[in-house]
Structure formats: C-alpha cells, structure tokens
PDB file of C-alpha atoms in Angstrom:
ATOM      1  CA  MET A   1     -26.077 278.294 118.594  1.00  0.00           C
ATOM      2  CA  LYS A   2     -24.692 275.105 117.088  1.00  0.00           C
ATOM      3  CA  THR A   3     -26.319 271.708 116.548  1.00  0.00           C
ATOM      4  CA  MET A   4     -23.965 268.931 117.482  1.00  0.00           C
ATOM      5  CA  THR A   5     -24.067 265.057 117.346  1.00  0.00           C
ATOM      6  CA  LEU A   6     -23.458 262.916 120.363  1.00  0.00           C
ATOM      7  CA  ASP A   7     -20.199 261.816 118.899  1.00  0.00           C
ATOM      8  CA  GLU A   8     -19.166 265.469 118.600  1.00  0.00           C
ATOM      9  CA  LEU A   9     -20.065 266.094 122.285  1.00  0.00           C
ATOM     10  CA  ARG A  10     -18.123 263.089 123.356  1.00  0.00           C
ATOM     11  CA  ASN A  11     -15.006 264.509 121.592  1.00  0.00           C
ATOM     12  CA  LEU A  12     -14.988 267.872 123.376  1.00  0.00           C
ATOM     13  CA  PRO A  13     -12.353 268.388 125.932  1.00  0.00           C
ATOM     14  CA  PRO A  14     -13.532 268.125 129.556  1.00  0.00           C
ATOM     15  CA  LEU A  15     -14.592 271.301 131.395  1.00  0.00           C
ATOM     16  CA  THR A  16     -11.968 273.322 133.180  1.00  0.00           C
ATOM     17  CA  PRO A  17     -12.295 273.891 136.944  1.00  0.00           C
ATOM     18  CA  GLU A  18     -13.092 277.505 136.221  1.00  0.00           C
ATOM     19  CA  GLN A  19     -15.944 276.557 133.862  1.00  0.00           C
ATOM     20  CA  ILE A  20     -17.267 274.133 136.474  1.00  0.00           C
ATOM     21  CA  PHE A  21     -17.003 276.933 139.143  1.00  0.00           C
ATOM     22  CA  THR A  22     -19.107 279.223 136.783  1.00  0.00           C
ATOM     23  CA  ILE A  23     -21.777 276.759 135.983  1.00  0.00           C
ATOM     24  CA  GLU A  24     -22.189 275.759 139.602  1.00  0.00           C
ATOM     25  CA  ASN A  25     -22.298 279.318 140.811  1.00  0.00           C
ATOM     26  CA  ALA A  26     -24.579 280.811 138.044  1.00  0.00           C
ATOM     27  CA  LYS A  27     -27.182 283.113 139.331  1.00  0.00           C
ATOM     28  CA  VAL A  28     -30.766 283.303 138.192  1.00  0.00           C
ATOM     29  CA  VAL A  29     -31.419 286.125 135.743  1.00  0.00           C
ATOM     30  CA  PRO A  30     -35.278 286.889 135.619  1.00  0.00           C
ATOM     31  CA  ASP A  31     -36.876 288.427 132.647  1.00  0.00           C
ATOM     32  CA  GLU A  32     -40.277 289.199 131.259  1.00  0.00           C
ATOM     33  CA  ASP A  33     -40.598 285.526 130.057  1.00  0.00           C
ATOM     34  CA  CYS A  34     -39.400 283.932 133.281  1.00  0.00           C
ATOM     35  CA  PRO A  35     -39.970 286.421 136.293  1.00  0.00           C
ATOM     36  CA  ILE A  36     -39.190 285.581 139.843  1.00  0.00           C
ATOM     37  CA  GLN A  37     -42.426 284.331 141.439  1.00  0.00           C
ATOM     38  CA  THR A  38     -43.546 285.085 145.129  1.00  0.00           C
ATOM     39  CA  GLU A  39     -44.177 282.214 147.521  1.00  0.00           C
ATOM     40  CA  GLU A  40     -47.973 282.962 147.148  1.00  0.00           C
ATOM     41  CA  GLU A  41     -47.666 282.570 143.240  1.00  0.00           C
ATOM     42  CA  LEU A  42     -45.782 279.207 143.690  1.00  0.00           C
ATOM     43  CA  LYS A  43     -48.453 277.829 146.136  1.00  0.00           C
ATOM     44  CA  GLN A  44     -51.005 278.086 143.169  1.00  0.00           C
ATOM     45  CA  PHE A  45     -49.080 275.312 141.387  1.00  0.00           C
ATOM     46  CA  LYS A  46     -50.448 271.820 141.643  1.00  0.00           C
ATOM     47  CA  PRO A  47     -48.959 268.527 140.411  1.00  0.00           C
ATOM     48  CA  TRP A  48     -50.116 267.371 137.043  1.00  0.00           C
ATOM     49  CA  TYR A  49     -51.767 264.198 138.394  1.00  0.00           C
ATOM     50  CA  GLU A  50     -53.870 266.242 141.049  1.00  0.00           C
ATOM     51  CA  LEU A  51     -55.445 268.086 138.244  1.00  0.00           C
ATOM     52  CA  HIS A  52     -56.050 265.143 135.885  1.00  0.00           C
ATOM     53  CA  SER A  53     -56.289 262.081 138.203  1.00  0.00           C
ATOM     54  CA  LYS A  54     -60.015 261.689 137.834  1.00  0.00           C
ATOM     55  CA  LYS A  55     -59.725 261.400 134.077  1.00  0.00           C
ATOM     56  CA  ILE A  56     -56.852 258.923 133.608  1.00  0.00           C
ATOM     57  CA  GLY A  57     -55.477 257.958 136.952  1.00  0.00           C
ATOM     58  CA  ARG A  58     -52.099 258.968 138.338  1.00  0.00           C
ATOM     59  CA  VAL A  59     -48.813 257.965 136.717  1.00  0.00           C
ATOM     60  CA  ALA A  60     -45.665 257.650 138.700  1.00  0.00           C
ATOM     61  CA  TYR A  61     -42.205 257.391 137.292  1.00  0.00           C
ATOM     62  CA  SER A  62     -39.081 256.076 138.999  1.00  0.00           C
ATOM     63  CA  LYS A  63     -35.602 257.274 138.214  1.00  0.00           C
ATOM     64  CA  GLY A  64     -37.095 260.120 135.922  1.00  0.00           C
ATOM     65  CA  GLU A  65     -38.165 257.655 133.309  1.00  0.00           C
ATOM     66  CA  VAL A  66     -40.378 258.992 130.466  1.00  0.00           C
ATOM     67  CA  ALA A  67     -43.821 257.826 129.543  1.00  0.00           C
ATOM     68  CA  GLY A  68     -44.079 254.350 127.886  1.00  0.00           C
ATOM     69  CA  GLN A  69     -40.970 252.989 129.479  1.00  0.00           C
ATOM     70  CA  LYS A  70     -40.813 249.874 131.689  1.00  0.00           C
ATOM     71  CA  ASP A  71     -40.701 251.793 135.104  1.00  0.00           C
ATOM     72  CA  ALA A  72     -44.038 253.609 134.643  1.00  0.00           C
ATOM     73  CA  VAL A  73     -46.652 252.675 137.293  1.00  0.00           C
ATOM     74  CA  LEU A  74     -50.196 253.727 136.897  1.00  0.00           C
ATOM     75  CA  PHE A  75     -52.339 254.208 139.993  1.00  0.00           C
ATOM     76  CA  GLU A  76     -56.133 254.284 139.542  1.00  0.00           C
ATOM     77  CA  ASP A  77     -57.813 256.811 141.706  1.00  0.00           C
TER      78      ASP A  77
END
C-alpha cells in the first residue's frame, strides 16, 4: 500500500475502460471479518439516531455532510 498526496492522485492517468468495467462489476468476497448476512440479521440493525435519540436528539445531514458543518440540523425528540 502506498500513501499518496492529493496532488499525486490528480496527476495519475485516467482509468481505462477495462479498469472501470472491473470496478463496476466487482463481486463481494465475504470473509471471516465481513461475512454475508441473512435478511434476519440485517433486520436487527437500527439507525444510530433511533438508539440514541433520547440522549442528544436526532441529527440529520444533507448531502452527506459531516458533523459540525453548516448543513447539520438537530431535531429534538
């Protein structure tokens, strides 16, 4: 693995059509750290705000913004 700066990334050649095809058609490869989960197991997951809304309220972000940025909106429950 190589660490690269943003300038180094910008100077890379564009992806070839073959590379784009490979990325877009990649298959999930489950392993012991990330096994495939059943529908029943997936139903057990809850949104973070449902589990913690009584303590600090629910935070909603638009456009994938991160905490502390201007588009964060706090909803008190």
